[in-house]
mmCIF file of C-alpha atoms in Angstrom:
data_model
loop_
_atom_site.group_PDB
_atom_site.id
_atom_site.type_symbol
_atom_site.label_atom_id
_atom_site.label_comp_id
_atom_site.label_asym_id
_atom_site.label_seq_id
_atom_site.Cartn_x
_atom_site.Cartn_y
_atom_site.Cartn_z
ATOM 1 C CA UNK H 1 16.308 46.309 -12.293
ATOM 2 C CA UNK H 2 13.753 46.141 -15.139
ATOM 3 C CA UNK H 3 12.277 42.705 -15.937
ATOM 4 C CA UNK H 4 12.428 41.056 -19.396
ATOM 5 C CA UNK H 5 9.977 42.621 -21.898
ATOM 6 C CA UNK H 6 7.538 39.673 -21.730
ATOM 7 C CA UNK H 7 7.500 39.526 -17.926
ATOM 8 C CA UNK H 8 4.379 40.530 -15.952
ATOM 9 C CA UNK H 9 6.677 41.992 -13.274
ATOM 10 C CA UNK H 10 7.057 45.748 -12.965
ATOM 11 C CA UNK H 11 10.593 45.135 -11.763
ATOM 12 C CA UNK H 12 12.668 42.029 -11.187
ATOM 13 C CA UNK H 13 14.020 41.388 -7.683
ATOM 14 C CA UNK H 14 17.762 41.897 -7.409
ATOM 15 C CA UNK H 15 18.314 40.915 -3.779
ATOM 16 C CA UNK H 16 17.573 37.623 -2.075
ATOM 17 C CA UNK H 17 15.239 39.359 0.372
ATOM 18 C CA UNK H 18 13.222 40.820 -2.508
ATOM 19 C CA UNK H 19 13.109 37.446 -4.261
ATOM 20 C CA UNK H 20 11.843 35.782 -1.081
ATOM 21 C CA UNK H 21 9.182 38.461 -0.687
ATOM 22 C CA UNK H 22 8.072 37.972 -4.292
ATOM 23 C CA UNK H 23 7.831 34.214 -3.692
ATOM 24 C CA UNK H 24 5.655 34.818 -0.608
ATOM 25 C CA UNK H 25 3.366 37.072 -2.620
ATOM 26 C CA UNK H 26 2.950 34.443 -5.348
ATOM 27 C CA UNK H 27 2.402 31.695 -2.763
ATOM 28 C CA UNK H 28 -0.318 33.801 -1.142
ATOM 29 C CA UNK H 29 -1.867 34.512 -4.532
ATOM 30 C CA UNK H 30 -2.014 30.773 -5.287
ATOM 31 C CA UNK H 31 -3.551 29.951 -1.899
ATOM 32 C CA UNK H 32 -6.274 32.585 -2.240
ATOM 33 C CA UNK H 33 -7.133 31.474 -5.764
ATOM 34 C CA UNK H 34 -7.426 27.906 -4.470
ATOM 35 C CA UNK H 35 -9.719 29.004 -1.634
ATOM 36 C CA UNK H 36 -11.989 31.553 -3.312
ATOM 37 C CA UNK H 37 -11.295 31.595 -7.043
ATOM 38 C CA UNK H 38 -9.678 34.169 -9.292
ATOM 39 C CA UNK H 39 -12.718 36.448 -9.445
ATOM 40 C CA UNK H 40 -12.498 37.243 -5.726
ATOM 41 C CA UNK H 41 -8.734 37.712 -5.694
ATOM 42 C CA UNK H 42 -7.520 41.144 -4.609
ATOM 43 C CA UNK H 43 -4.095 42.632 -4.134
ATOM 44 C CA UNK H 44 -5.048 43.721 -0.624
ATOM 45 C CA UNK H 45 -5.915 40.163 0.442
ATOM 46 C CA UNK H 46 -2.695 38.871 -1.078
ATOM 47 C CA UNK H 47 -0.681 41.425 0.885
ATOM 48 C CA UNK H 48 -2.394 40.409 4.127
ATOM 49 C CA UNK H 49 -1.894 36.679 3.488
ATOM 50 C CA UNK H 50 1.747 37.171 2.502
ATOM 51 C CA UNK H 51 2.402 39.377 5.533
ATOM 52 C CA UNK H 52 3.755 42.262 3.465
ATOM 53 C CA UNK H 53 2.688 45.905 3.031
ATOM 54 C CA UNK H 54 0.467 46.404 -0.008
ATOM 55 C CA UNK H 55 3.129 48.678 -1.469
ATOM 56 C CA UNK H 56 5.346 45.607 -1.759
ATOM 57 C CA UNK H 57 2.743 43.957 -3.986
ATOM 58 C CA UNK H 58 2.631 47.039 -6.208
ATOM 59 C CA UNK H 59 6.408 47.157 -6.280
ATOM 60 C CA UNK H 60 6.245 44.027 -8.431
ATOM 61 C CA UNK H 61 2.788 44.105 -10.033
ATOM 62 C CA UNK H 62 0.406 46.636 -11.563
ATOM 63 C CA UNK H 63 -2.624 44.670 -10.300
ATOM 64 C CA UNK H 64 -4.102 41.236 -9.780
ATOM 65 C CA UNK H 65 -3.991 40.182 -13.446
ATOM 66 C CA UNK H 66 -0.246 40.798 -13.625
ATOM 67 C CA UNK H 67 0.182 38.947 -10.329
ATOM 68 C CA UNK H 68 -1.776 35.931 -11.613
ATOM 69 C CA UNK H 69 0.211 36.039 -14.862
ATOM 70 C CA UNK H 70 3.447 35.848 -12.854
ATOM 71 C CA UNK H 71 2.022 32.865 -10.969
ATOM 72 C CA UNK H 72 1.220 31.213 -14.313
ATOM 73 C CA UNK H 73 4.796 31.833 -15.510
ATOM 74 C CA UNK H 74 6.116 30.264 -12.326
ATOM 75 C CA UNK H 75 3.787 27.295 -12.768
ATOM 76 C CA UNK H 76 5.113 26.700 -16.278
ATOM 77 C CA UNK H 77 8.728 26.917 -15.115
ATOM 78 C CA UNK H 78 8.084 24.487 -12.271
ATOM 79 C CA UNK H 79 6.144 22.141 -14.533
ATOM 80 C CA UNK H 80 9.053 22.024 -16.987
ATOM 81 C CA UNK H 81 11.504 21.387 -14.139
ATOM 82 C CA UNK H 82 9.377 18.564 -12.753
ATOM 83 C CA UNK H 83 8.892 16.916 -16.156
ATOM 84 C CA UNK H 84 12.639 17.137 -16.772
ATOM 85 C CA UNK H 85 13.272 15.486 -13.399
ATOM 86 C CA UNK H 86 10.817 12.691 -14.224
ATOM 87 C CA UNK H 87 12.510 12.054 -17.551
ATOM 88 C CA UNK H 88 16.010 12.192 -16.036
ATOM 89 C CA UNK H 89 14.977 9.629 -13.434
ATOM 90 C CA UNK H 90 13.968 7.163 -16.153
ATOM 91 C CA UNK H 91 16.786 7.225 -18.731
ATOM 92 C CA UNK H 92 15.608 4.092 -20.565
ATOM 93 C CA UNK H 93 12.111 5.429 -21.168
ATOM 94 C CA UNK H 94 10.710 5.130 -24.690
ATOM 95 C CA UNK H 95 8.941 7.966 -26.487
ATOM 96 C CA UNK H 96 5.459 6.888 -25.422
ATOM 97 C CA UNK H 97 6.560 6.704 -21.799
ATOM 98 C CA UNK H 98 7.964 10.224 -22.137
ATOM 99 C CA UNK H 99 4.590 11.465 -23.402
ATOM 100 C CA UNK H 100 2.993 9.800 -20.383
ATOM 101 C CA UNK H 101 5.397 11.699 -18.099
ATOM 102 C CA UNK H 102 4.324 15.006 -19.641
ATOM 103 C CA UNK H 103 0.663 14.194 -19.011
ATOM 104 C CA UNK H 104 1.173 12.626 -15.575
ATOM 105 C CA UNK H 105 3.070 15.630 -14.217
ATOM 106 C CA UNK H 106 0.359 18.025 -15.329
ATOM 107 C CA UNK H 107 -2.276 15.881 -13.614
ATOM 108 C CA UNK H 108 -0.150 15.654 -10.459
ATOM 109 C CA UNK H 109 0.245 19.436 -10.300
ATOM 110 C CA UNK H 110 -3.435 19.995 -10.974
ATOM 111 C CA UNK H 111 -4.275 17.787 -7.995
ATOM 112 C CA UNK H 112 -1.641 19.047 -5.547
ATOM 113 C CA UNK H 113 -0.436 22.579 -6.374
ATOM 114 C CA UNK H 114 -2.579 25.368 -4.838
ATOM 115 C CA UNK H 115 -4.416 27.447 -7.425
ATOM 116 C CA UNK H 116 -3.166 25.357 -10.349
ATOM 117 C CA UNK H 117 -6.633 24.172 -11.382
ATOM 118 C CA UNK H 118 -7.685 27.779 -12.086
ATOM 119 C CA UNK H 119 -4.367 29.377 -13.039
ATOM 120 C CA UNK H 120 -2.168 26.724 -14.579
ATOM 121 C CA UNK H 121 -0.159 28.395 -17.351
ATOM 122 C CA UNK H 122 -2.495 31.284 -18.163
ATOM 123 C CA UNK H 123 -4.833 33.735 -16.438
ATOM 124 C CA UNK H 124 -8.556 32.897 -16.657
ATOM 125 C CA UNK H 125 -10.842 35.504 -18.146
ATOM 126 C CA UNK H 126 -13.694 36.838 -16.009
ATOM 127 C CA UNK H 127 -16.773 34.611 -16.098
ATOM 128 C CA UNK H 128 -19.923 35.858 -17.852
ATOM 129 C CA UNK H 129 -22.590 37.187 -15.512
ATOM 130 C CA UNK H 130 -24.383 34.316 -13.830
ATOM 131 C CA UNK H 131 -21.939 31.694 -15.137
ATOM 132 C CA UNK H 132 -19.361 29.775 -13.091
ATOM 133 C CA UNK H 133 -15.735 30.724 -13.420
ATOM 134 C CA UNK H 134 -13.559 28.243 -15.367
ATOM 135 C CA UNK H 135 -12.811 25.312 -13.111
ATOM 136 C CA UNK H 136 -15.180 26.530 -10.404
ATOM 137 C CA UNK H 137 -18.131 24.540 -9.123
ATOM 138 C CA UNK H 138 -20.235 27.597 -8.257
ATOM 139 C CA UNK H 139 -20.951 30.877 -9.942
ATOM 140 C CA UNK H 140 -18.950 33.813 -8.565
ATOM 141 C CA UNK H 141 -20.337 37.302 -7.969
ATOM 142 C CA UNK H 142 -20.687 39.419 -11.135
ATOM 143 C CA UNK H 143 -17.183 40.804 -10.784
ATOM 144 C CA UNK H 144 -14.318 41.337 -8.384
ATOM 145 C CA UNK H 145 -14.706 44.153 -5.917
ATOM 146 C CA UNK H 146 -11.801 46.578 -6.213
ATOM 147 C CA UNK H 147 -9.619 47.102 -3.197
ATOM 148 C CA UNK H 148 -10.809 49.909 -0.932
ATOM 149 C CA UNK H 149 -8.730 53.022 -1.316
ATOM 150 C CA UNK H 150 -6.155 53.493 1.427
ATOM 151 C CA UNK H 151 -6.395 56.548 3.614
ATOM 152 C CA UNK H 152 -4.137 59.384 2.466
ATOM 153 C CA UNK H 153 -0.566 58.552 3.320
ATOM 154 C CA UNK H 154 -1.349 54.979 4.333
ATOM 155 C CA UNK H 155 -2.749 51.642 3.224
ATOM 156 C CA UNK H 156 -5.465 49.346 4.580
ATOM 157 C CA UNK H 157 -4.218 47.915 7.812
ATOM 158 C CA UNK H 158 -1.173 50.186 7.882
ATOM 159 C CA UNK H 159 2.049 49.781 5.944
ATOM 160 C CA UNK H 160 2.906 51.536 2.728
ATOM 161 C CA UNK H 161 0.578 54.023 1.149
ATOM 162 C CA UNK H 162 0.189 55.173 -2.459
ATOM 163 C CA UNK H 163 3.551 55.459 -4.115
ATOM 164 C CA UNK H 164 5.106 52.763 -2.022
ATOM 165 C CA UNK H 165 6.949 53.424 1.173
ATOM 166 C CA UNK H 166 10.471 52.417 1.907
ATOM 167 C CA UNK H 167 10.035 48.618 2.093
ATOM 168 C CA UNK H 168 12.883 46.581 3.480
ATOM 169 C CA UNK H 169 16.165 48.290 4.365
ATOM 170 C CA UNK H 170 18.439 48.237 1.347
ATOM 171 C CA UNK H 171 15.611 47.648 -1.147
ATOM 172 C CA UNK H 172 15.034 50.028 -3.994
ATOM 173 C CA UNK H 173 12.137 52.482 -3.369
ATOM 174 C CA UNK H 174 8.748 51.883 -4.993
ATOM 175 C CA UNK H 175 7.573 53.755 -8.010
ATOM 176 C CA UNK H 176 4.153 55.383 -7.942
ATOM 177 C CA UNK H 177 1.576 52.657 -8.449
ATOM 178 C CA UNK H 178 -1.846 54.203 -8.165
ATOM 179 C CA UNK H 179 -2.918 51.420 -5.834
ATOM 180 C CA UNK H 180 -5.272 53.736 -4.012
ATOM 181 C CA UNK H 181 -7.642 53.788 -7.017
ATOM 182 C CA UNK H 182 -8.413 50.079 -7.008
ATOM 183 C CA UNK H 183 -7.911 50.047 -10.801
ATOM 184 C CA UNK H 184 -5.250 47.347 -10.550
ATOM 185 C CA UNK H 185 -7.887 44.774 -9.600
ATOM 186 C CA UNK H 186 -10.334 45.619 -12.373
ATOM 187 C CA UNK H 187 -10.627 43.185 -15.270
ATOM 188 C CA UNK H 188 -10.644 44.207 -18.926
ATOM 189 C CA UNK H 189 -14.256 44.853 -19.833
ATOM 190 C CA UNK H 190 -15.150 46.318 -16.412
ATOM 191 C CA UNK H 191 -15.750 50.035 -16.644
ATOM 192 C CA UNK H 192 -14.519 50.116 -20.245
ATOM 193 C CA UNK H 193 -11.596 48.464 -21.935
ATOM 194 C CA UNK H 194 -11.285 45.243 -23.863
ATOM 195 C CA UNK H 195 -13.693 42.369 -23.127
ATOM 196 C CA UNK H 196 -12.214 39.020 -22.251
ATOM 197 C CA UNK H 197 -13.914 35.798 -23.290
ATOM 198 C CA UNK H 198 -11.174 33.190 -23.609
ATOM 199 C CA UNK H 199 -10.565 30.498 -21.025
ATOM 200 C CA UNK H 200 -7.006 31.742 -20.727
ATOM 201 C CA UNK H 201 -5.907 35.249 -21.473
ATOM 202 C CA UNK H 202 -2.643 37.121 -21.354
ATOM 203 C CA UNK H 203 -0.325 36.979 -24.365
ATOM 204 C CA UNK H 204 -1.987 37.451 -27.752
ATOM 205 C CA UNK H 205 -4.427 34.606 -28.401
ATOM 206 C CA UNK H 206 -3.492 32.539 -31.452
ATOM 207 C CA UNK H 207 -0.099 34.192 -31.979
ATOM 208 C CA UNK H 208 3.423 33.029 -31.149
ATOM 209 C CA UNK H 209 3.049 34.379 -27.601
ATOM 210 C CA UNK H 210 -0.256 32.603 -26.934
ATOM 211 C CA UNK H 211 -0.236 30.582 -23.714
ATOM 212 C CA UNK H 212 -0.571 27.213 -25.407
ATOM 213 C CA UNK H 213 2.105 28.112 -27.968
ATOM 214 C CA UNK H 214 4.484 28.775 -25.067
ATOM 215 C CA UNK H 215 3.490 25.504 -23.386
ATOM 216 C CA UNK H 216 3.893 23.570 -26.641
ATOM 217 C CA UNK H 217 7.374 25.008 -27.205
ATOM 218 C CA UNK H 218 8.455 24.001 -23.695
ATOM 219 C CA UNK H 219 7.075 20.478 -24.138
ATOM 220 C CA UNK H 220 8.747 20.139 -27.534
ATOM 221 C CA UNK H 221 12.049 21.003 -25.892
ATOM 222 C CA UNK H 222 11.472 18.481 -23.104
ATOM 223 C CA UNK H 223 10.623 15.734 -25.604
ATOM 224 C CA UNK H 224 13.329 16.669 -28.121
ATOM 225 C CA UNK H 225 15.273 13.448 -27.565
ATOM 226 C CA UNK H 226 12.155 11.403 -28.307
ATOM 227 C CA UNK H 227 11.084 13.240 -31.484
ATOM 228 C CA UNK H 228 12.118 12.356 -35.036
ATOM 229 C CA UNK H 229 12.597 15.983 -36.089
ATOM 230 C CA UNK H 230 12.106 18.168 -32.998
ATOM 231 C CA UNK H 231 12.631 21.418 -34.914
ATOM 232 C CA UNK H 232 10.434 20.457 -37.842
ATOM 233 C CA UNK H 233 7.116 22.082 -38.656
ATOM 234 C CA UNK H 234 5.239 18.802 -38.260
ATOM 235 C CA UNK H 235 6.459 18.265 -34.692
ATOM 236 C CA UNK H 236 5.748 21.895 -33.815
ATOM 237 C CA UNK H 237 2.228 21.712 -35.219
ATOM 238 C CA UNK H 238 1.336 18.329 -33.729
ATOM 239 C CA UNK H 239 2.521 19.219 -30.245
ATOM 240 C CA UNK H 240 0.567 22.480 -30.344
ATOM 241 C CA UNK H 241 -2.602 20.634 -31.400
ATOM 242 C CA UNK H 242 -1.957 18.018 -28.695
ATOM 243 C CA UNK H 243 -1.656 20.751 -26.051
ATOM 244 C CA UNK H 244 -4.893 22.412 -27.186
ATOM 245 C CA UNK H 245 -6.758 19.086 -27.225
ATOM 246 C CA UNK H 246 -5.373 18.040 -23.844
ATOM 247 C CA UNK H 247 -6.334 21.396 -22.337
ATOM 248 C CA UNK H 248 -9.962 20.873 -23.385
ATOM 249 C CA UNK H 249 -10.113 17.189 -22.422
ATOM 250 C CA UNK H 250 -8.626 17.667 -18.967
ATOM 251 C CA UNK H 251 -10.978 20.533 -18.203
ATOM 252 C CA UNK H 252 -13.747 18.053 -18.953
ATOM 253 C CA UNK H 253 -12.081 15.306 -16.901
ATOM 254 C CA UNK H 254 -11.640 17.607 -13.889
ATOM 255 C CA UNK H 255 -15.023 19.297 -14.087
ATOM 256 C CA UNK H 256 -16.042 17.651 -10.812
ATOM 257 C CA UNK H 257 -12.636 18.355 -9.242
ATOM 258 C CA UNK H 258 -9.622 16.157 -8.431
ATOM 259 C CA UNK H 259 -8.573 13.435 -8.927
ATOM 260 C CA UNK H 260 -10.362 13.702 -12.277
ATOM 261 C CA UNK H 261 -12.416 11.185 -14.223
ATOM 262 C CA UNK H 262 -10.054 8.202 -14.745
ATOM 263 C CA UNK H 263 -11.802 7.097 -17.929
ATOM 264 C CA UNK H 264 -11.502 10.536 -19.531
ATOM 265 C CA UNK H 265 -7.859 10.753 -18.445
ATOM 266 C CA UNK H 266 -7.246 7.344 -20.053
ATOM 267 C CA UNK H 267 -8.901 8.574 -23.256
ATOM 268 C CA UNK H 268 -6.674 11.652 -23.189
ATOM 269 C CA UNK H 269 -3.590 9.457 -22.823
ATOM 270 C CA UNK H 270 -4.670 7.236 -25.727
ATOM 271 C CA UNK H 271 -5.361 10.274 -27.905
ATOM 272 C CA UNK H 272 -1.933 11.771 -27.195
ATOM 273 C CA UNK H 273 -0.098 8.532 -27.934
ATOM 274 C CA UNK H 274 -1.953 7.951 -31.203
ATOM 275 C CA UNK H 275 -1.857 11.547 -32.439
ATOM 276 C CA UNK H 276 1.840 12.092 -31.684
ATOM 277 C CA UNK H 277 2.948 8.683 -33.006
ATOM 278 C CA UNK H 278 4.064 10.037 -36.436
ATOM 279 C CA UNK H 279 6.612 12.386 -34.836
ATOM 280 C CA UNK H 280 7.865 10.071 -32.060
ATOM 281 C CA UNK H 281 11.005 7.954 -32.292
ATOM 282 C CA UNK H 282 10.721 4.169 -32.185
#
């Protein structure tokens, strides 16, 4: 079954067993990012941590960037679900309290969800040589080492080789993936291709598919009942600016790691309340 056009998945799982395997892969991806950073992430290590053949990783993803993008999509979905649950649990909340819920849930996930500090809703670009990766306290090596090529007909540590293998009984066979080349773990700008310099990369930067545009649209939907004109241009613009400003301020607040600088978090909260006041009800 093909995934939606905007999905980082090569194919969407159609069986519960496939969906559970995909969840294990993303959980492993998040854990490894938490432990070693995005730069050192490799599809091979994810397969080992998830306890699946590497062909199962390539069944869903073309490489580590697509895998991290899927993790970011899942993070955004879970964030929206958790904010909605917070708001539903406090039906008498005013608009300013609702804004606080949006901020508080992000902070809670940043402190407790594995990998969220580095891959929240978008994939970090590779760090410049000699510079620390975004959100990392120490500089990583100059670039990720590609996965070693599997031996012909096999994969590192056994399991599925290039082109897939059968996977679980009843699952659709893999398409050819080229995982033996290690190209899936190369970043844009390594060995040719487009350089990446933004903190978050993925959908087109600055366009309607930009990460923060997607986040702003989700937040606008969550706060719709607390906005004067939720579909108006002013609300759309102000929430986008608020997301961009909050992104920068919280990176500053969490530069030394969780739980974040309480004074900078308080300043962020005050900024959000004041800036969004013209579009909030009450």
